[in-house]
Coordinates of C-alpha atoms in Angstrom, one line a residue:
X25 CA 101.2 88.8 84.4
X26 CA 104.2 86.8 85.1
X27 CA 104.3 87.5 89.2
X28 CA 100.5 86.2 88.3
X29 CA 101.7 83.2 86.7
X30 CA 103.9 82.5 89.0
X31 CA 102.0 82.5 92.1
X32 CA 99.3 80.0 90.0
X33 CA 102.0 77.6 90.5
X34 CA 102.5 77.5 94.5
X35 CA 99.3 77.5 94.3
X36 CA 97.3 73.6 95.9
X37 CA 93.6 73.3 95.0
X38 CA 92.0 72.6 98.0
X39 CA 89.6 70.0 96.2
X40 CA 87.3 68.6 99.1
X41 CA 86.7 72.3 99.5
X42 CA 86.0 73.7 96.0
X43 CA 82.6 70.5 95.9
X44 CA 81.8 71.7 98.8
X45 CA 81.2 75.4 97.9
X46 CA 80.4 75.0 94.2
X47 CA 77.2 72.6 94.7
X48 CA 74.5 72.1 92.6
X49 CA 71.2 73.5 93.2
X50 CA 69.5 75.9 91.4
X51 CA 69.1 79.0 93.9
X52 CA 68.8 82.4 92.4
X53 CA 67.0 84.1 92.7
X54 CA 57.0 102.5 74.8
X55 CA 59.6 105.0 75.2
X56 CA 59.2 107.2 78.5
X57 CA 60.9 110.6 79.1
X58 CA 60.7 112.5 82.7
X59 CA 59.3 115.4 81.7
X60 CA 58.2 116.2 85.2
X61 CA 61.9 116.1 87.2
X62 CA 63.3 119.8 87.0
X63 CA 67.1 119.3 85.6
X64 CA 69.8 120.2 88.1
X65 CA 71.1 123.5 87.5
X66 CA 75.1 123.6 87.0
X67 CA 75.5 126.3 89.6
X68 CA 74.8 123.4 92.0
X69 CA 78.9 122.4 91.6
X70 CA 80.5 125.3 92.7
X71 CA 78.9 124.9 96.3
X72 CA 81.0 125.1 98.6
X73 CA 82.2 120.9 99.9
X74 CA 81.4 122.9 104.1
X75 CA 77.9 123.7 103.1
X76 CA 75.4 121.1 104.6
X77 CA 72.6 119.1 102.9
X78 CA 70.0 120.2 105.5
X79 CA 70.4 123.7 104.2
X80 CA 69.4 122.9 100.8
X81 CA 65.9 125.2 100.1
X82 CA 63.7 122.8 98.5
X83 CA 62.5 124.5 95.5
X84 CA 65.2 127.7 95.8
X85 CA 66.8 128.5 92.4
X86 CA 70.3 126.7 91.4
X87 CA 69.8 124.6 95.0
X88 CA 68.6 120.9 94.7
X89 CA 65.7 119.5 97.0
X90 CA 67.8 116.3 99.2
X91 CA 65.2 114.0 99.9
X92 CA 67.6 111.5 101.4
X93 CA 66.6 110.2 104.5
X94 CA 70.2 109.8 106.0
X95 CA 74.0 110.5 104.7
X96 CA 77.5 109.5 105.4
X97 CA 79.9 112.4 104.9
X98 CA 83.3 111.3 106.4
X99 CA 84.9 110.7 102.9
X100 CA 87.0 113.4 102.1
X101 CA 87.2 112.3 98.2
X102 CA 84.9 110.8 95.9
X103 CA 83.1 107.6 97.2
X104 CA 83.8 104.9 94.0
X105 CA 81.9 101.9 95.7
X106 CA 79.1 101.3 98.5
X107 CA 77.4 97.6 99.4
X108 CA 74.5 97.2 101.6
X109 CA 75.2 94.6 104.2
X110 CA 72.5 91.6 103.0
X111 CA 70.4 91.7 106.5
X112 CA 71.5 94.2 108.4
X113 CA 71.0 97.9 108.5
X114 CA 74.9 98.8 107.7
X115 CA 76.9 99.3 104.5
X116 CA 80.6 99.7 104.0
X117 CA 82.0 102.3 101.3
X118 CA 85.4 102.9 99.6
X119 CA 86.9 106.1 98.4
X120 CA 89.3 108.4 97.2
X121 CA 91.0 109.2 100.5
X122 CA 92.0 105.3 100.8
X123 CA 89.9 104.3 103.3
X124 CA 86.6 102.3 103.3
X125 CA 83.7 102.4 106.2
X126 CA 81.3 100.0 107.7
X127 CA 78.5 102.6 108.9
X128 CA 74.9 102.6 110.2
X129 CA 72.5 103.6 107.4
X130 CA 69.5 105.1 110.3
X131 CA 71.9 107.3 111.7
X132 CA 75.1 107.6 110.0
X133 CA 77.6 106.2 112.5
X134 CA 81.0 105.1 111.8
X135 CA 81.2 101.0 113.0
X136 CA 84.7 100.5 111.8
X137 CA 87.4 102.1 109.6
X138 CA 88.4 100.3 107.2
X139 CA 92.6 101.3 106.7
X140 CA 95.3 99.7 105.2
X141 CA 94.5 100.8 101.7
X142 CA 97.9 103.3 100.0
X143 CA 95.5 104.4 97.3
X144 CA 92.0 104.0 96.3
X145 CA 88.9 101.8 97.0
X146 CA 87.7 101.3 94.3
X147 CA 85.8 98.0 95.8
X148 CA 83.3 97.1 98.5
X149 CA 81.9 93.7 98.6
X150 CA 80.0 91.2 101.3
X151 CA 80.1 87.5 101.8
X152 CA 76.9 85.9 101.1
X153 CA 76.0 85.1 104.7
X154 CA 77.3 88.9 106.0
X155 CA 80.1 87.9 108.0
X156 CA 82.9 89.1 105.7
X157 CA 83.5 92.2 104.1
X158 CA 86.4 92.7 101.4
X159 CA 87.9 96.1 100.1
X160 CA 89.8 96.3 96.9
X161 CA 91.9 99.0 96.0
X162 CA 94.2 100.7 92.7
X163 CA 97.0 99.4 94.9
X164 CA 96.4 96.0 94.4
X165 CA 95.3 95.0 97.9
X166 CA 92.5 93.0 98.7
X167 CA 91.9 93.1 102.6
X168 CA 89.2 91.2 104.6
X169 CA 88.2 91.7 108.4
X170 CA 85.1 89.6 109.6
X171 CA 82.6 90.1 112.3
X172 CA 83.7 90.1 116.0
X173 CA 80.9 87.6 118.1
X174 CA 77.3 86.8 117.3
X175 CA 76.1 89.3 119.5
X176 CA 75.7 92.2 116.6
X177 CA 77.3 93.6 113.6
X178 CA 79.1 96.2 115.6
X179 CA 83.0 95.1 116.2
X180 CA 84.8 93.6 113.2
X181 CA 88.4 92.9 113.3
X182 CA 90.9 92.8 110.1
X183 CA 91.2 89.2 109.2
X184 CA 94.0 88.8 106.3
X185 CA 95.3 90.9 103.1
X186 CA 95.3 88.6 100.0
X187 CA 98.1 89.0 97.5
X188 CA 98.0 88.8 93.3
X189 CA 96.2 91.6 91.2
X190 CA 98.1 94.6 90.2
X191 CA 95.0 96.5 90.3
X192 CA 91.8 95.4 91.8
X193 CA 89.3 96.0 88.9
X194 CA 86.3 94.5 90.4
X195 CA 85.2 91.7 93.4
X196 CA 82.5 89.1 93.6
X197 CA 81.9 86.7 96.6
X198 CA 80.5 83.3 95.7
X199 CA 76.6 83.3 96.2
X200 CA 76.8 80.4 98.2
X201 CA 80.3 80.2 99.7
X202 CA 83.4 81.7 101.6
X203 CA 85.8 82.4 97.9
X204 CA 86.4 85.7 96.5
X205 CA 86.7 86.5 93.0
X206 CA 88.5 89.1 92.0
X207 CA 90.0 90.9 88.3
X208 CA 93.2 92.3 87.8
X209 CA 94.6 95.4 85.8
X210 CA 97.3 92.8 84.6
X211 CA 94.8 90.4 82.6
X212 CA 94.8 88.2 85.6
X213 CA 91.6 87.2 87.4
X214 CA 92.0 85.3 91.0
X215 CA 90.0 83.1 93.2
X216 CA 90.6 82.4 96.9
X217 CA 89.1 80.5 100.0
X218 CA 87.9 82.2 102.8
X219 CA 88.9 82.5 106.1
X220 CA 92.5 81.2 105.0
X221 CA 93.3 83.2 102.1
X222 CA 94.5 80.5 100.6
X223 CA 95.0 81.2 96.4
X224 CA 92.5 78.4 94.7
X225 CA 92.9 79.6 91.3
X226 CA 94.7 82.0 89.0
X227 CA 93.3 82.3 85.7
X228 CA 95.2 83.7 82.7
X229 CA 94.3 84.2 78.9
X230 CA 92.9 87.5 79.1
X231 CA 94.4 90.4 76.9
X232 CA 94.1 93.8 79.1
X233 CA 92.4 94.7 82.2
X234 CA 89.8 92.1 83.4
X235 CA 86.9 95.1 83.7
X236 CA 84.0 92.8 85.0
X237 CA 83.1 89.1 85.5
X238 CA 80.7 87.3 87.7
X239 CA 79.8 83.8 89.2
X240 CA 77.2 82.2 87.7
X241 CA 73.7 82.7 89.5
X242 CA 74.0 78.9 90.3
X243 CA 77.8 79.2 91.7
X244 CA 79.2 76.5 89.2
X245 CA 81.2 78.8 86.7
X246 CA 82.6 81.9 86.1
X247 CA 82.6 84.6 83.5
X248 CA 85.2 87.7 82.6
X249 CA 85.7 90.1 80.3
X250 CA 88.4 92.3 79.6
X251 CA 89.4 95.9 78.0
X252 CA 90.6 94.2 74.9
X253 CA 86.9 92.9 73.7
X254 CA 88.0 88.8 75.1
X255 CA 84.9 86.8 76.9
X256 CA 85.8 83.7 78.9
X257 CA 83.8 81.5 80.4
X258 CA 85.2 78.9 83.4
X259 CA 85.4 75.9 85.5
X260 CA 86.5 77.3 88.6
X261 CA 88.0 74.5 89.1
X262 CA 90.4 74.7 86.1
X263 CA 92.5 76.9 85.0
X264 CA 91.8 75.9 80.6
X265 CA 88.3 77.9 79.6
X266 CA 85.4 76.3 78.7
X267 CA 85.0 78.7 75.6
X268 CA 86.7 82.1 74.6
X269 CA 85.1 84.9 72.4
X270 CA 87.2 88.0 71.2
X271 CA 87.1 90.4 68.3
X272 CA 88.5 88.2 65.7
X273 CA 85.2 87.5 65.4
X274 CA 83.5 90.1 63.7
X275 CA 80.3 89.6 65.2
X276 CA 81.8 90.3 68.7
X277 CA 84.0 93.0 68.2
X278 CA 83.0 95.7 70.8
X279 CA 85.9 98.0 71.4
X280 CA 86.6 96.4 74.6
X281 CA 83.9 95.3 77.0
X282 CA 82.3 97.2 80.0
X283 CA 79.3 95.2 81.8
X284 CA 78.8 91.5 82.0
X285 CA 75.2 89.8 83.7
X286 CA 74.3 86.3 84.2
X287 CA 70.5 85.5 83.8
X288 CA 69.1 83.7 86.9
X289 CA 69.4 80.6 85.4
X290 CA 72.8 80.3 84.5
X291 CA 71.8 79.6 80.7
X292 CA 72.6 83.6 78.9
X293 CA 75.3 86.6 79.4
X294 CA 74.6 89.6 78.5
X295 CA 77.6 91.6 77.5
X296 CA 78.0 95.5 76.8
X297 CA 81.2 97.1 75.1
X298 CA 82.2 100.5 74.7
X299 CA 81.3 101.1 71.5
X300 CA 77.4 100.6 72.7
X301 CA 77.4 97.0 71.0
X302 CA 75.3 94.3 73.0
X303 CA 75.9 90.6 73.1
X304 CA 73.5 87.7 74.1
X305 CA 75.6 84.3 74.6
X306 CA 74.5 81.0 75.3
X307 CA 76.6 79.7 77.9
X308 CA 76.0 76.3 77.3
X309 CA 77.0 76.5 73.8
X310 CA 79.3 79.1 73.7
X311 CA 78.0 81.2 70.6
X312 CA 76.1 84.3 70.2
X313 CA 72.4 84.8 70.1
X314 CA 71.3 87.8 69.4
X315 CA 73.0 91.4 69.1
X316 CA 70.8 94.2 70.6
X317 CA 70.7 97.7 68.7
X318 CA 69.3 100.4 71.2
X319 CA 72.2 102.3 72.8
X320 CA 73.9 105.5 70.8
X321 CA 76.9 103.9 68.9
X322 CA 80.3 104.8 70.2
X323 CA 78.5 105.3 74.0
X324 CA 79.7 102.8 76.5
X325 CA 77.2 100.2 78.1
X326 CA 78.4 100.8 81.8
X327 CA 75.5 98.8 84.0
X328 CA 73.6 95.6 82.9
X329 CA 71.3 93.7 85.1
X330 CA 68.6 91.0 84.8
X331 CA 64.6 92.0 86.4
X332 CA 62.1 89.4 87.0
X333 CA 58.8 91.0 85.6
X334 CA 56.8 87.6 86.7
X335 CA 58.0 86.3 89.9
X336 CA 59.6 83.2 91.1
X337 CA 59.4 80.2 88.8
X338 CA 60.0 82.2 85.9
X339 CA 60.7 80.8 82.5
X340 CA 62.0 81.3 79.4
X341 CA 65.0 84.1 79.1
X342 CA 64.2 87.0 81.0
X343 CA 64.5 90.2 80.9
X344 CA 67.3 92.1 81.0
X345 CA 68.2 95.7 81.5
X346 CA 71.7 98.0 79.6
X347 CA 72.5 101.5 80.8
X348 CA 75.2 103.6 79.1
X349 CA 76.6 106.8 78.8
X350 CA 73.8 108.1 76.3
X351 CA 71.5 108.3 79.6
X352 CA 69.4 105.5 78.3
X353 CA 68.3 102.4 80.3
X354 CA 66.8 99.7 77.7
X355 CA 64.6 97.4 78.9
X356 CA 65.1 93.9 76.6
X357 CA 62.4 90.7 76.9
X358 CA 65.0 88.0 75.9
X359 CA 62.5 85.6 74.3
X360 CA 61.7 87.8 71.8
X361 CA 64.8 89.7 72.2
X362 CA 62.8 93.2 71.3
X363 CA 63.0 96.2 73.2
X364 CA 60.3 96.7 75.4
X365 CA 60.6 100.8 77.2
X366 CA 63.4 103.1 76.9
X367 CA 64.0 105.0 80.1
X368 CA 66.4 108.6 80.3
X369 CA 68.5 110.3 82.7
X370 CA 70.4 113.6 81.5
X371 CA 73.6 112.5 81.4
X372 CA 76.0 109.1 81.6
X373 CA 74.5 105.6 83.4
X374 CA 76.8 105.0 86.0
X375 CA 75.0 102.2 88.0
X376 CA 72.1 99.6 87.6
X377 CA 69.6 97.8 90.8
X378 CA 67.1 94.8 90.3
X379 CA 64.9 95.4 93.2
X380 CA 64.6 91.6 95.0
X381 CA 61.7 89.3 95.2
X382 CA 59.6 91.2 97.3
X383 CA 58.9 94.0 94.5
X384 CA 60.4 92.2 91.3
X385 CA 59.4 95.1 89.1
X386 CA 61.5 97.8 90.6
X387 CA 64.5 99.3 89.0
X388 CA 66.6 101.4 90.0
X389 CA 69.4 103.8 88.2
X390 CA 72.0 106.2 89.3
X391 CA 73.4 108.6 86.9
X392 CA 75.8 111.1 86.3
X393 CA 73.2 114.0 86.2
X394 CA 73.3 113.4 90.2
X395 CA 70.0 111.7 90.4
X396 CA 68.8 108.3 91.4
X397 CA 65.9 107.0 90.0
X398 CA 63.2 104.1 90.6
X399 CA 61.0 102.7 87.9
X400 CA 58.5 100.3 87.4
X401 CA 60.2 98.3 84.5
X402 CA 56.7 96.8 84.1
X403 CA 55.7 99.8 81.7
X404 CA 58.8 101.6 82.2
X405 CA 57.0 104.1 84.4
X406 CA 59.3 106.6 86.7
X407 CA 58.1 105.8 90.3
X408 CA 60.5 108.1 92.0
X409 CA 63.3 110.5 91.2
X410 CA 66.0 110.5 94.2
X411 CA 68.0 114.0 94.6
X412 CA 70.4 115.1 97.2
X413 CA 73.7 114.6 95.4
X414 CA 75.9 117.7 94.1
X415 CA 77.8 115.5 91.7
X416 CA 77.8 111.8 89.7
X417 CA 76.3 109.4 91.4
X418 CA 79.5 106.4 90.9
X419 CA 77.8 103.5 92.6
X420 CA 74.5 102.3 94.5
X421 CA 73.5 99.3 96.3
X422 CA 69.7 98.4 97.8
X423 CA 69.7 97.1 101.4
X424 CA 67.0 95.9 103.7
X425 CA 65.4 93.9 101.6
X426 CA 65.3 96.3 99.0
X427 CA 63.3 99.3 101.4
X428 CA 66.1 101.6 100.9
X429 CA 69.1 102.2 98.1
X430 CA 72.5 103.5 99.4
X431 CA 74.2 105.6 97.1
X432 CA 78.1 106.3 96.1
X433 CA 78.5 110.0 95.0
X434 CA 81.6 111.9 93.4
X435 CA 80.9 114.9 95.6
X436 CA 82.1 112.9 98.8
X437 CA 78.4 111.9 100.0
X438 CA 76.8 108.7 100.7
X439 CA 73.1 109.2 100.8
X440 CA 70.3 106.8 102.1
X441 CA 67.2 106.7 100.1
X442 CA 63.6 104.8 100.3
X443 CA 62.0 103.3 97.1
X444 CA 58.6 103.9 98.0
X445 CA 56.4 106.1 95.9
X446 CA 55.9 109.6 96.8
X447 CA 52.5 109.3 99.2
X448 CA 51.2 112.4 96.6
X449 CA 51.9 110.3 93.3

């Protein structure tokens, strides 16, 4: 906290820059129970790591059928974090063996290794326009390399290694602009422009680890939230909060919080603690809303993520979407701020997807019970169930316009999968 403090103060805002990158315009974008999915059977963990996907009999007991249409198996360890490039067919993963990967999702081929990392990457992220990727890692690094030519997405080179957080907890890239966001296991949370690496911002008033935090839909403002239960909402411009909420509030004490989401327009958070409380706050007046009731109490909300069930144009407050370590996914309609379909996986909600405009009503989930699955959060319907993995999925992202997700597993694997409905269903 102090080194944090202290760097804040070398630190120039690069003014002319910040208005240029945080303008104005809007631009953002029944209870049902899969009987029909066999359950995984635990003999599937003591497989052997050698033993090949392809040899998976579909339907042969204790096995489990892959229907992935491609994997990435170069990570030794456990794969914590994978991001679908935002055009193109590639996507860069981070893992236990401190490395991360940008890698062809049709065939599986390695496009660059990603070193420089001393422990693990816990943190893959792109720039909105594709021509950066940044890795963050338990050992504090944040390291950048950026696209070689215009020719393709096939050379990168490393670009710069930015300085500040203790621990890397989580990183977001402005929707419109070149500045990285990124939390700190120290309390700290830091903002800085892109190419130059220069530090914009270093925001302090958080009590424990900054878990998660996001830019606003509309790129303005910034929310965090840390391990102690504290929500703060900012200028990125400034360095004093626009409002604060903790647990000396009664009505927001939620043993620390876990998940944070923005609705598209920039108007309500969402936030999930580890006690399985949910929040609704108004950003513009700092107070609480509502408090949703659906998740087990003392299970962890872990994934939270906004759907639009109508289409572009949208109004009133959306819908939003909590997974958490009960295996449920609740589907919320925030005008009426009821629950709408409860959805179930066997085991812990690791990860969350809003499928993108061209199929609004697709969501997807990853789960500990080693399955990825896509529903129609329309009627809460289960459109697909996605096996292949041997252990948790940890993270997924959706790439090519939402066509295919790319998953993180903790059995080493990255796995490509389609979202389409089975042609028999």
């Amino acid at each position: 906290m102090a080194s944090g403090k202290a760097r804040a103060e070398d630190v120039d805002l690069e003014e002319e820059n910040e208005d240029e990158l945080f303008i104005t315009e809007d631009d953002i974008l029944e209870e049902v129970e899969d009987d029909g999915d066999q359950r995984m059977d635990e003999d599937d963990e003591d497989d052997e790591a050698g033993d090949t996907l392809g040899d998976m009999a579909e339907g042969s007991s204790g096995r489990v059928q892959d229907i992935s249409v491609q994997h990435f198996d170069t990570h030794n360890a456990s794969v914590f974090a994978v991001a679908c490039h935002p055009t193109q067919p590639i996507a860069a993963s981070g893992g236990e063996d401190d490395l991360g990967y940008i890698w062809d999702i049709t065939d599986g081929e390695i496009l660059v290794k990603l070193t420089g990392h001393t422990d693990s990457v816990t943190s893959t992220a792109w720039s909105a326009d594709g021509e950066m990727i940044a890795t963050g890692g338990m050992d504090g690094k944040i390291r950048i390399w950026r696209r070689v030519g215009k020719e393709n997405y096939n050379t990168w080179e490393f670009l710069t290694e930015l300085q500040g957080p203790d621990e890397v907890m989580f990183l977001r890239w402005h929707p419109k602009g070149s500045v990285l966001l990124a939390g700190s296991n120290d309390s700290t949370l830091w903002l800085w422009q892109l190419p130059s690496g220069n530090t914009m911002q270093v925001f302090a008033g958080h009590m424990g680890p900054v878990n998660c935090g996001e830019f606003t839909p509309d790129g303005k403002r910034i929310i965090s939230a840390d391990q102690e239960g504290y929500l703060i909402f900012w200028d990125p411009r400034s360095s004093t909060p626009i409002f604060k909420l903790g647990p000396d509030d009664a009505r927001f004490s939620l043993d620390g919080i876990t998940a944070v989401a923005v609705n598209p327009a920039s108007t309500l958070a969402v936030v999930g603690g580890a006690a399985g409380g949910v929040r609704v706050i108004s950003l513009s007046k700092g107070e609480i809303v509502s408090t949703l009731g659906g998740h087990t109490e003392g299970e962890s909300i872990e994934a939270i993520v906004f759907v639009d069930l109508v289409g572009a144009g949208t109004t009133g407050l959306g819908v939003v979407v909590t997974g958490a370590t009960d295996g449920k996914a609740c589907i919320w309609d925030l005008s009426t701020m009821r629950l709408r379909s409860t959805l179930h996986h066997e085991d812990a909600i690791t990860t969350l997807l809003s499928h993108p405009a061209s199929k609004p009503h697709l969501l997807i989930s990853g789960s500990a019970d080693k399955t990825l699955r896509t529903w129609d959060a329309r009627n809460g319907t289960l459109v697909r169930t996605h096996t292949g993995h041997r252990a948790a999925v940890l993270g997924a992202s959706l790439g090519l316009d939402g066509s295919v997700i790319v998953s993180a597993g903790d059995d080493g694997l990255c796995m490509v999968f389609t979202t389409e409905a089975e042609e028999t269903e």
